[in-house]
Coordinates of C-alpha atoms and ligand atoms in Angstrom, one line a residue:
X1 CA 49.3 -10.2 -23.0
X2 CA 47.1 -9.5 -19.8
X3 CA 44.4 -8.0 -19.5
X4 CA 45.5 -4.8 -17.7
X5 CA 48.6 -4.9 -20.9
X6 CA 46.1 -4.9 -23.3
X7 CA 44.1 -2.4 -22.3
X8 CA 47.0 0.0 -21.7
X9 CA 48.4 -1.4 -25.4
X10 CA 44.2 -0.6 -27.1
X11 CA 44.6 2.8 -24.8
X12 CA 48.4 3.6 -26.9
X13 CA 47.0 2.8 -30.3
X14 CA 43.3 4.6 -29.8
X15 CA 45.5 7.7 -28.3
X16 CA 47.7 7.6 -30.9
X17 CA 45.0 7.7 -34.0
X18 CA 43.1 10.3 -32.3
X19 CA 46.4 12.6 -32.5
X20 CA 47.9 11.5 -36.3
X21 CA 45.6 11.4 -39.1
X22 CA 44.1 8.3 -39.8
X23 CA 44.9 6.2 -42.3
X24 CA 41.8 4.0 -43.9
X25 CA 44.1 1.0 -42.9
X26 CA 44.7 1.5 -39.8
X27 CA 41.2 3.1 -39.2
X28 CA 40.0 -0.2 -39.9
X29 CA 42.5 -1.9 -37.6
X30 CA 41.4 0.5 -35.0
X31 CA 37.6 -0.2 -35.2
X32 CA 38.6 -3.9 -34.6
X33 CA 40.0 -2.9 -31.9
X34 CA 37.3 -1.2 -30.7
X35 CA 35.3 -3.8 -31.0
X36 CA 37.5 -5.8 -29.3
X37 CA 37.7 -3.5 -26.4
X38 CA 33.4 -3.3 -26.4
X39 CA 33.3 -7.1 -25.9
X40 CA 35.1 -6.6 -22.4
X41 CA 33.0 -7.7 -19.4
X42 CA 32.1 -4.9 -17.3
X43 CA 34.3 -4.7 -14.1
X44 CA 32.9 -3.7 -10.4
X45 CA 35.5 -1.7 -9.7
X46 CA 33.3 1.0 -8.1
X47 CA 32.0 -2.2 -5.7
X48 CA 29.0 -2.6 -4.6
X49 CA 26.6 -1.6 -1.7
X50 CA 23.7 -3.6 0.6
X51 CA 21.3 -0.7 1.4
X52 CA 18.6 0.1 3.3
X53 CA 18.3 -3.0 5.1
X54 CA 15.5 -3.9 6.7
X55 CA 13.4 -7.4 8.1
X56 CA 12.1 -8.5 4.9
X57 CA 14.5 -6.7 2.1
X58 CA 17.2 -4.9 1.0
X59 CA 18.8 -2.2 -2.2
X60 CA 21.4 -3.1 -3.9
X61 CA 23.7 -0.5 -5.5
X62 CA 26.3 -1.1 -8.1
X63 CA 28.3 1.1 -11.1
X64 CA 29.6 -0.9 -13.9
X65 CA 33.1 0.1 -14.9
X66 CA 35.5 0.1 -17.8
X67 CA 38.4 -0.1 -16.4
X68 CA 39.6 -3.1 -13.7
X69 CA 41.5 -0.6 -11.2
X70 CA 40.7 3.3 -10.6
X71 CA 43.7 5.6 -12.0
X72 CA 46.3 5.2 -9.5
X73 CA 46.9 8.4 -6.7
X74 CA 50.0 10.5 -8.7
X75 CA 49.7 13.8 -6.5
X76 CA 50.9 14.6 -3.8
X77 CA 50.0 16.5 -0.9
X78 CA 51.0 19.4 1.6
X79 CA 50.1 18.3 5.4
X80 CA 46.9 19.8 6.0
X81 CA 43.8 19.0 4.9
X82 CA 41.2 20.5 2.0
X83 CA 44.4 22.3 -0.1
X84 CA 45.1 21.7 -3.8
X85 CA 47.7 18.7 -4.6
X86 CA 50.5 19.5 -5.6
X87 CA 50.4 20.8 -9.2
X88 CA 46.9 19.1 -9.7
X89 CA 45.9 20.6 -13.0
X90 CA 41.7 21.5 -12.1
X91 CA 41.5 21.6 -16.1
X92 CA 42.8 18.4 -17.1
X93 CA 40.4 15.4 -18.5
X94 CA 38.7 14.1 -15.9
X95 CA 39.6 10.3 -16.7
X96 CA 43.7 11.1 -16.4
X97 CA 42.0 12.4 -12.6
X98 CA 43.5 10.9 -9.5
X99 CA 40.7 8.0 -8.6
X100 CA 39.3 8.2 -12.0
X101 CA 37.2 5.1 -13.1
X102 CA 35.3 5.1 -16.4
X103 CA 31.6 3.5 -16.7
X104 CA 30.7 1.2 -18.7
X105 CA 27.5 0.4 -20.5
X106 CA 26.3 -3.4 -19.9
X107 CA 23.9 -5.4 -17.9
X108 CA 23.7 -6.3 -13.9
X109 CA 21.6 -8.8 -12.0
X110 CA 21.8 -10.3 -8.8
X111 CA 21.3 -13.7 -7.2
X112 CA 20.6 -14.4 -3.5
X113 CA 21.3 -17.2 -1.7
X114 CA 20.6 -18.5 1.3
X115 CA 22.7 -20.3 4.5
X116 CA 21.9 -23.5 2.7
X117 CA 23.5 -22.6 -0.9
X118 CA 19.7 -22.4 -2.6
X119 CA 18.9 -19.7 -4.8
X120 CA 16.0 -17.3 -3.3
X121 CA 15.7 -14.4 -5.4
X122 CA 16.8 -13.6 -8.7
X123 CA 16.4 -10.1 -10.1
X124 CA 16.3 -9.2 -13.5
X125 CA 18.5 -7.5 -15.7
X126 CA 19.0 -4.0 -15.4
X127 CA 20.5 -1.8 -17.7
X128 CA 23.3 0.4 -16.9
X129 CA 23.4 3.9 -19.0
X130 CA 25.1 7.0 -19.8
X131 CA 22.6 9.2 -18.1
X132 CA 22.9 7.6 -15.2
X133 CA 26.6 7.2 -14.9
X134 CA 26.4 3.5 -15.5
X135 CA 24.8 2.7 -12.0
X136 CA 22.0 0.1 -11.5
X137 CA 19.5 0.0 -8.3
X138 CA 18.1 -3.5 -7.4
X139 CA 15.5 -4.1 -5.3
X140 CA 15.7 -7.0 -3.2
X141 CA 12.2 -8.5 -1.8
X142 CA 10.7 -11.4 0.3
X143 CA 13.4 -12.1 2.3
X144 CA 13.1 -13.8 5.8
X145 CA 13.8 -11.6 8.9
X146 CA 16.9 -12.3 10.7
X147 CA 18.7 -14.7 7.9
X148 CA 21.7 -14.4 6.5
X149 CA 22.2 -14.2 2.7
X150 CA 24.4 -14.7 0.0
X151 CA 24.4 -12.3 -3.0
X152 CA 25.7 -12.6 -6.3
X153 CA 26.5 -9.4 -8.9
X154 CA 26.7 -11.0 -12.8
X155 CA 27.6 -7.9 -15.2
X156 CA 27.6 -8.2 -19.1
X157 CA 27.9 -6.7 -22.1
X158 CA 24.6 -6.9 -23.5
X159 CA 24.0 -9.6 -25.4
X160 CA 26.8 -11.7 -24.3
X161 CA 27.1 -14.7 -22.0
X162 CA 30.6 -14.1 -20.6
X163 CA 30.2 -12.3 -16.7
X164 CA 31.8 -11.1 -14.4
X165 CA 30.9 -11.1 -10.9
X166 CA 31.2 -10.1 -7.2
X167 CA 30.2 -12.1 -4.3
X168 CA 29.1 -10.2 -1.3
X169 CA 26.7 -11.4 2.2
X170 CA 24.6 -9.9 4.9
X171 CA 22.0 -10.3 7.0
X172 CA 18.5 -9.2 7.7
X173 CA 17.4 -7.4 10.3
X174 CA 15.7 -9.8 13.0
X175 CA 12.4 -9.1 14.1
X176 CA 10.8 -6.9 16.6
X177 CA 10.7 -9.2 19.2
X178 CA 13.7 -10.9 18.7
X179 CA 16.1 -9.9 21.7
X180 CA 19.7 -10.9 19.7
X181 CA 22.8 -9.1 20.1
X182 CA 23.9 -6.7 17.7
X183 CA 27.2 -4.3 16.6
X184 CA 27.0 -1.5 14.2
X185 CA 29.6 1.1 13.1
X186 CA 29.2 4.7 12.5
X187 CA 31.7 7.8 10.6
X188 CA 31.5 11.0 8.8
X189 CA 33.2 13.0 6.1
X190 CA 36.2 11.8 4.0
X191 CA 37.7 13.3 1.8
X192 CA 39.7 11.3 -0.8
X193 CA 42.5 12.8 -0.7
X194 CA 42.4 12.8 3.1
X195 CA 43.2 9.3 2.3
X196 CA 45.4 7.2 5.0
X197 CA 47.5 5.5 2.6
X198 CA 47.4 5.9 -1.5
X199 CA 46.4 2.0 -2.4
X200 CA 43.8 0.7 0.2
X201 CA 42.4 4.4 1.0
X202 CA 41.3 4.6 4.4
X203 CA 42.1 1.9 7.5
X204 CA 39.2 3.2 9.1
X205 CA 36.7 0.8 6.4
X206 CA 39.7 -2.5 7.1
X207 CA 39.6 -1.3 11.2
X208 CA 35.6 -1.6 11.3
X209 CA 35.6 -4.9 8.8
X210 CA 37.4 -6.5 11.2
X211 CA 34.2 -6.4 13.8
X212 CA 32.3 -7.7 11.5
X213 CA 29.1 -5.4 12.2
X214 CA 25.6 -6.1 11.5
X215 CA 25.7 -2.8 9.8
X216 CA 27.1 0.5 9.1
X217 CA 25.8 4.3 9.2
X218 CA 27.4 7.0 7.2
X219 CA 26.3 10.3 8.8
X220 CA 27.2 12.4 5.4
X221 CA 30.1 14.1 3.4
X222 CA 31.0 11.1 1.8
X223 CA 32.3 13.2 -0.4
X224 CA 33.3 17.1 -0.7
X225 CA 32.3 18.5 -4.3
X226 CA 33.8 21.9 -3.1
X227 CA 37.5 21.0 -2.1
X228 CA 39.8 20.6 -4.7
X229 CA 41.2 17.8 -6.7
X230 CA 39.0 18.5 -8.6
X231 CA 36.4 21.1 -7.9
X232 CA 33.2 19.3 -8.8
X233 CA 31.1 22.4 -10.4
X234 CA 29.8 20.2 -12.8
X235 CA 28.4 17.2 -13.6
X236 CA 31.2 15.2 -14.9
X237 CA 33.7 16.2 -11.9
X238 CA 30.7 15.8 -9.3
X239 CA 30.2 12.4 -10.4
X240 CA 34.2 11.5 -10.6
X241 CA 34.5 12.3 -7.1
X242 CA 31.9 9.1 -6.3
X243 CA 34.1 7.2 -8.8
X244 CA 37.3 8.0 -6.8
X245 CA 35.4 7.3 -3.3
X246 CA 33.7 3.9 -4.1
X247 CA 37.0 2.8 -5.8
X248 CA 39.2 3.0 -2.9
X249 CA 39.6 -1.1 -2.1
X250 CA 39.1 -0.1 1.7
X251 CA 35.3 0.6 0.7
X252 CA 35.1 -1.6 -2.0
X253 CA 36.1 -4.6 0.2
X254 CA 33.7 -3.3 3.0
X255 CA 30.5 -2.6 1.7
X256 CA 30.7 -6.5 0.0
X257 CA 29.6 -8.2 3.9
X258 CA 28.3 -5.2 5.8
X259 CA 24.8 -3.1 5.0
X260 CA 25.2 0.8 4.5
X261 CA 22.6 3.2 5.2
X262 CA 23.6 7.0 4.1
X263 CA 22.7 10.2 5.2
X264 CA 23.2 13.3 3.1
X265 CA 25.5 16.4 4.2
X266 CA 26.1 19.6 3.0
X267 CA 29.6 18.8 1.0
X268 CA 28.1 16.0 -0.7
X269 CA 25.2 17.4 -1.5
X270 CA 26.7 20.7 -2.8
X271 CA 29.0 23.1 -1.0
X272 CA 29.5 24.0 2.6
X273 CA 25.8 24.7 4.4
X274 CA 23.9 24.0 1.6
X275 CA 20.4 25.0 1.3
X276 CA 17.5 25.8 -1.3
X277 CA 18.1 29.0 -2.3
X278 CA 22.0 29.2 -1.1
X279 CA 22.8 29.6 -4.9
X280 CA 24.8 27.1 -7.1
X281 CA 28.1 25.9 -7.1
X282 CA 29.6 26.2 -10.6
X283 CA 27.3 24.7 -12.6
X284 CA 25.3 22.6 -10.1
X285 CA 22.1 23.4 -9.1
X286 CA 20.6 22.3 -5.8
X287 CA 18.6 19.8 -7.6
X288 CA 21.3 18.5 -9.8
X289 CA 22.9 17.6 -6.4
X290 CA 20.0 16.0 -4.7
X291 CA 19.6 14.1 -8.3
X292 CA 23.5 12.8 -8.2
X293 CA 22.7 12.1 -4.8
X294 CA 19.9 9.5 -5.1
X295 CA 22.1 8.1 -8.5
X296 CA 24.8 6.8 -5.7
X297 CA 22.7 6.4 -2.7
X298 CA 19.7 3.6 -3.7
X299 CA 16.7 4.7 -0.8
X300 CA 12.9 4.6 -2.7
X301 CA 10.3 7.3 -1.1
X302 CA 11.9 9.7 1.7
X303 CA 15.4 9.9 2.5
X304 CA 14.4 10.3 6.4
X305 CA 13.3 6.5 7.2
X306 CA 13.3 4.2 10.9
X307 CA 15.0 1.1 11.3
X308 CA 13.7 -1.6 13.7
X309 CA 16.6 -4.2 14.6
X310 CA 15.2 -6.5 16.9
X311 CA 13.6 -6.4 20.5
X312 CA 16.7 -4.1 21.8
X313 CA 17.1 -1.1 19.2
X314 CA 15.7 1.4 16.5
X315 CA 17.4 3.9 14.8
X316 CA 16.0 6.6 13.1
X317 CA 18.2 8.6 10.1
X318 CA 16.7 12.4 9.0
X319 CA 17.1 14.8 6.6
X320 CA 19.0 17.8 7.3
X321 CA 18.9 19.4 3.9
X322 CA 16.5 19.3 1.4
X323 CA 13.7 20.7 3.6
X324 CA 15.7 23.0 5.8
X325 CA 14.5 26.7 6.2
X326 CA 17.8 29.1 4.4
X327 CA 20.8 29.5 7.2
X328 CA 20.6 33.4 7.2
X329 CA 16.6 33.3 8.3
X330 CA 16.0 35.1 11.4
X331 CA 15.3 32.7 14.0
X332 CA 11.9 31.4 15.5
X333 CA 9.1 29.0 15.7
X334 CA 8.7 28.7 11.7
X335 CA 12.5 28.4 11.1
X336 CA 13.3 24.4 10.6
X337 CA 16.1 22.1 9.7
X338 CA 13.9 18.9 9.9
X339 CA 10.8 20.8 8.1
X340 CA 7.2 20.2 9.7
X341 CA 6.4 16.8 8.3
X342 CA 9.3 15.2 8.7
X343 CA 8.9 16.3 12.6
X344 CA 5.5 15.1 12.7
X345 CA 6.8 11.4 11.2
X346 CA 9.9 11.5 13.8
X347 CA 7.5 12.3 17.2
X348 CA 5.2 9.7 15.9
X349 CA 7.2 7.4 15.3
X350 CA 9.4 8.0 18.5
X351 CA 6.3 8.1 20.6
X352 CA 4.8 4.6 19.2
X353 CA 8.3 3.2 19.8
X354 CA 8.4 0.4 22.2
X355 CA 12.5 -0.8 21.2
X356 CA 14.8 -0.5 24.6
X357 CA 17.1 1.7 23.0
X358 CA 16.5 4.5 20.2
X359 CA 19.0 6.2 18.2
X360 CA 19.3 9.7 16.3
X361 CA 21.4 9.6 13.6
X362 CA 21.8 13.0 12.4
X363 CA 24.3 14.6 9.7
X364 CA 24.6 17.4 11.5
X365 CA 25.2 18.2 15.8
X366 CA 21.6 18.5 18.4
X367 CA 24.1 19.1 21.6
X368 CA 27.2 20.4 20.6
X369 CA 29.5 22.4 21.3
X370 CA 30.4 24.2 18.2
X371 CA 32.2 26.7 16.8
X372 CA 31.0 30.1 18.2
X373 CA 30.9 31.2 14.3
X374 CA 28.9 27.8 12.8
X375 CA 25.4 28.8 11.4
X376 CA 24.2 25.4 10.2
X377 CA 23.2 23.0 13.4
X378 CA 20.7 22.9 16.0
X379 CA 23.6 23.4 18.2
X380 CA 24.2 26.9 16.6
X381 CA 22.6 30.1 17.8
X382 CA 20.4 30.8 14.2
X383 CA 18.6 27.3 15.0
X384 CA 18.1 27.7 18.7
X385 CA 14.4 27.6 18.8
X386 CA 14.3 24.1 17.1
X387 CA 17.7 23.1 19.0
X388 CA 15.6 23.7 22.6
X389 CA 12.6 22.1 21.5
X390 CA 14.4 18.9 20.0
X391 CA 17.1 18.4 22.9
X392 CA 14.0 18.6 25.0
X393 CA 11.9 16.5 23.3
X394 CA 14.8 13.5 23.3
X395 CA 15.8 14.0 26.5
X396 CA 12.2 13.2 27.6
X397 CA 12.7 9.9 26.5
X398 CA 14.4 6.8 27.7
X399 CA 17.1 5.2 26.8
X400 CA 17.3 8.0 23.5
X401 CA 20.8 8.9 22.2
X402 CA 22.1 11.1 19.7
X403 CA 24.9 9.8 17.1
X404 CA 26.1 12.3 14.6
X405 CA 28.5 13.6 11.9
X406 CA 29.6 16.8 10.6
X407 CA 32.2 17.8 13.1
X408 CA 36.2 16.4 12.6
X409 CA 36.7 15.5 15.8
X410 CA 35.3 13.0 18.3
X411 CA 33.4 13.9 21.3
X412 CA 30.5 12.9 23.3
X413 CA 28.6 15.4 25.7
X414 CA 25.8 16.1 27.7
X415 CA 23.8 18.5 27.6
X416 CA 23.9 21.0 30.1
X417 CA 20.1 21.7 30.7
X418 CA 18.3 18.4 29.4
X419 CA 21.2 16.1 29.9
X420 CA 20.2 14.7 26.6
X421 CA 23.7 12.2 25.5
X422 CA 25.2 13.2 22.1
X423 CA 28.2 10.9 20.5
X424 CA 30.3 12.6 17.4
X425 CA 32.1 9.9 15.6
X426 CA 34.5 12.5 14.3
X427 CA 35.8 12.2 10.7
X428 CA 37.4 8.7 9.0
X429 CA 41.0 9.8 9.0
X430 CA 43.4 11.6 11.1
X431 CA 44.1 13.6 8.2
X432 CA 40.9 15.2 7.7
X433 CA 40.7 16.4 11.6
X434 CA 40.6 20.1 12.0
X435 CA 38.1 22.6 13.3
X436 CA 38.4 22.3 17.0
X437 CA 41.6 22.9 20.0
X438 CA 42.4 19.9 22.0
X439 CA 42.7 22.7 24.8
X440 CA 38.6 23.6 24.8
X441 CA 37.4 20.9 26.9
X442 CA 33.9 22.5 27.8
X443 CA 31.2 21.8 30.7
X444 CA 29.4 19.5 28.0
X445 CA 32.5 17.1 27.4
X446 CA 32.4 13.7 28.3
X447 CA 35.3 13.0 25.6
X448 CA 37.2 14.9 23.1
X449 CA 40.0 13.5 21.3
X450 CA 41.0 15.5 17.7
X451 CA 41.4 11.9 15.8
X452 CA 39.4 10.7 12.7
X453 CA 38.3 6.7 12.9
X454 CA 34.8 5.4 14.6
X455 CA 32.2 4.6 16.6
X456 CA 31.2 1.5 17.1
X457 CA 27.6 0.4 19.2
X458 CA 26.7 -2.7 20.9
X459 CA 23.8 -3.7 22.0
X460 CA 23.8 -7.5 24.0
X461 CA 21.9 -9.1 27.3
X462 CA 25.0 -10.8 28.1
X463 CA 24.2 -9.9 31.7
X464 CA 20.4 -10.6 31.9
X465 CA 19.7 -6.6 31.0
X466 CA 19.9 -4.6 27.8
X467 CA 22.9 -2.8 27.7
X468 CA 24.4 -0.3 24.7
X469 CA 28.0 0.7 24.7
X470 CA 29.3 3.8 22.5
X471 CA 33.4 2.9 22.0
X472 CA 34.9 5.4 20.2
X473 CA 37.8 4.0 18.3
X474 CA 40.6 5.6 16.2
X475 CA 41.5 4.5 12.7
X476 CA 42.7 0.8 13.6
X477 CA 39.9 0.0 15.7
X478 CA 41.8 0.7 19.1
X479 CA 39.6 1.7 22.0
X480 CA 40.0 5.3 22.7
X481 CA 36.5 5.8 25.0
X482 CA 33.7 3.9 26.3
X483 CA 30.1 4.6 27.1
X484 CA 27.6 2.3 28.7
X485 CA 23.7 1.9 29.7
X486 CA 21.6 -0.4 31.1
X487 CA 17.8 0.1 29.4
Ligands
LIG501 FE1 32.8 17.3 7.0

């Protein structure tokens, strides 16, 4: 018997003593079997991720799983995105879910390697638990700017010797002075059952594999807790919809050779313009979605944090809403998205900035255009007071661009007064694209195309000069638009 064979044959017999009464015989038959079924190795089938990558280290990010595959996709779906599936009961368990992958208790450690096949770093073993849905954090230390790496995931049942494990690579981020070319790939919000296809998920993750990036920046709603399939108003369905998302092999294959850093939306946070004091949604709290949050997304101290990759470019990721002032404030100089100190770091660290080309990852749009009725952005009239003084404030400096997500389509503009540059990647699937008519080319647009897929940014001296180029791309990595700028 297989493995997958006899875990469906332990899953018949443990269903059907839970639904006859149990025998002492068989009772003991099934607690063998139960044993049997503990002594499995913990799978990876919720992958893994390289995090918050920097010159000298890295986060790892893993959930150990009970189950090899994720439940396969059984619904289907009417043509337009965020509605029910078809006869998707809300109520059901949530491991018979769509995407449903079970945890499993057990033990994680990784090895790094470098170019030469020698063994630089070995963590120790951490434990993964109930109460934090099976994941495991590892911090990743002394490692050399600009190398690449090998790592090494062993999972086990604790106190076992049989493991099973997941090879992945990456590399550092070079120094500050080192002038050496460098891609990275950008999307927002997907949705899993905006999925492109129902085995491999999303072509989008295969489309940007294939470029092989240096690194990859998820500008929020990596997941919606408030669309259905299920409505995640409490714990248990909040963290399924992370199972379903990181089991998708698209990801899964992905994030083994290419960094992530995330960025937190609204959807993933909690519900649709989330802020302190918005109220819950179901049974979450605010804080119990800023706590499942940092369970899935591995960043120690602040979640805004600067990125130096090499002579040519820095990126900066912020915060849009765990310190934001509520949406329904009336506007003015107090009223914040970024919140005072995080502003004071940002200027700072802008200003002391001496990379050729900066970026601004935000979740949420700085130029625009939006929706006359959004009240969320610092391209929407309730923010406008913050939205001048930031456009203005980039705009003043050189070779400063904004990248961000939130909207689901792809555009870039320019802003009217500052002429500040702002590229939206649009969303990961053409599925998911809604919100905007392909008819309301305004003054601001340099490009608008409603299709999900990505950006992609380049950053080379192939002709003596710095240059960055923003190509937008649609799901299979065609070239839809293209950007450039000499620093
Ligand atoms: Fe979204």
């Amino acid at each position: 018997m297989n493995l997958n064979n006899r875990r469906k044959f332990f899953k018949k017999v443990i269903a059907g003593l839970v639904s006859f009464s149990i025998a002492p015989k068989i009772a003991s038959e099934a607690s063998t079997l139960e044993i049997k079924k503990r002594a499995e190795v913990p799978y990876f089938t919720n992958g893994f991720k390289i995090a918050e990558v920097d010159s000298n280290t890295t986060m790892l990010w893993t959930r150990l799983c009970s189950q090899a595959e994720p439940n396969p996709v059984r619904h289907e779906r009417i043509d337009k995105v965020f509605r029910h599936p078809i006869d998707f009961d809300e109520n059901q368990e949530v491991n018979k879910m769509d995407g449903a992958v079970g945890g499993a208790e057990g033990m994680v450690r990784a090895l790094v390697k470098d170019e030469r096949g020698g063994t630089v770093f070995t963590s120790d073993w951490e434990e993964t638990l109930p109460a934090n849905d099976y994941t495991a954090k590892i911090p990743i230390k002394d490692l050399k700017s600009g190398h690449a790496y090998q790592i090494i995931l062993e999972a086990k049942k604790r106190g076992s010797n049989e493991v099973n494990i997941e090879k992945g690579s990456f590399s550092t981020a070079p120094g500050k002075n080192d002038k050496v070319p460098v891609v990275l790939t950008t999307s927002t919000c997907q949705y899993f059952w905006s999925f492109d296809e129902k085995t491999r998920g999303f072509h989008t993750y295969d489309s940007m594999a294939k470029l092989k990036p240096d690194f990859f920046v998820h500008t929020g709603d990596y997941i919606y807790y408030d669309k259905p399939g299920p409505l995640a108003k409490n714990f248990e369905k909040a963290r399924h919809k992370w199972h379903a998302m990181n089991g998708w092999p698209s990801l899964r294959d992905f994030f083994k050779n290419v960094p992530i850093y995330m960025i937190k939306d609204d959807h993933d946070l909690l519900k649709d313009d989330a802020y302190r004091g918005k109220g819950p949604y179901g049974d979450l709290t605010f804080q119990d979605g800023v706590k499942l949050w940092y369970e899935n997304v591995p960043i120690e101290d602040k979640p805004y944090r600067t990125v130096r990759w090499g002579k040519d470019l820095q990126f900066w990721m912020v915060e849009g809403r765990e310190y934001r002032s509520p949406n329904d404030m009336e506007d003015g100089n107090e009223k914040s998205i970024w919140g005072k100190e995080q502003i004071d770091w940002f200027t700072k660290s802008v200003d002391e900035s001496d990379a050729t080309f900066k970026l601004l990852f935000t979740a949420t749009p700085v130029v625009g255009p939006d929706r006359d009725g959004k009240k969320d952005n610092h391209a929407n009239s309730n923010f406008k007071h913050e939205g001048a003084w930031l456009r203005r404030y980039l705009s003043a400096k050189k070779n400063m661009f904004v990248v961000n997500g939130d909207r689901h389509w792809q555009y870039v503009s320019k802003d009217l007064e500052t002429g500040l540059m702002e590229f939206g990647s649009g969303p990961v699937s053409d599925f998911h694209v809604q919100g905007w008519d392909a008819e309301d080319v305004r003054p601001e647009h340099q490009y608008l195309n409603l299709i999900g897929g990505f950006l992609s940014i380049e950053v080379d001296r192939k002709l003596g000069k710095p240059k960055i180029s923003f190509k937008h791309r649609d799901v299979y990595g065609k070239e839809m638009h293209e950007e450039s700028f000499i620093g």
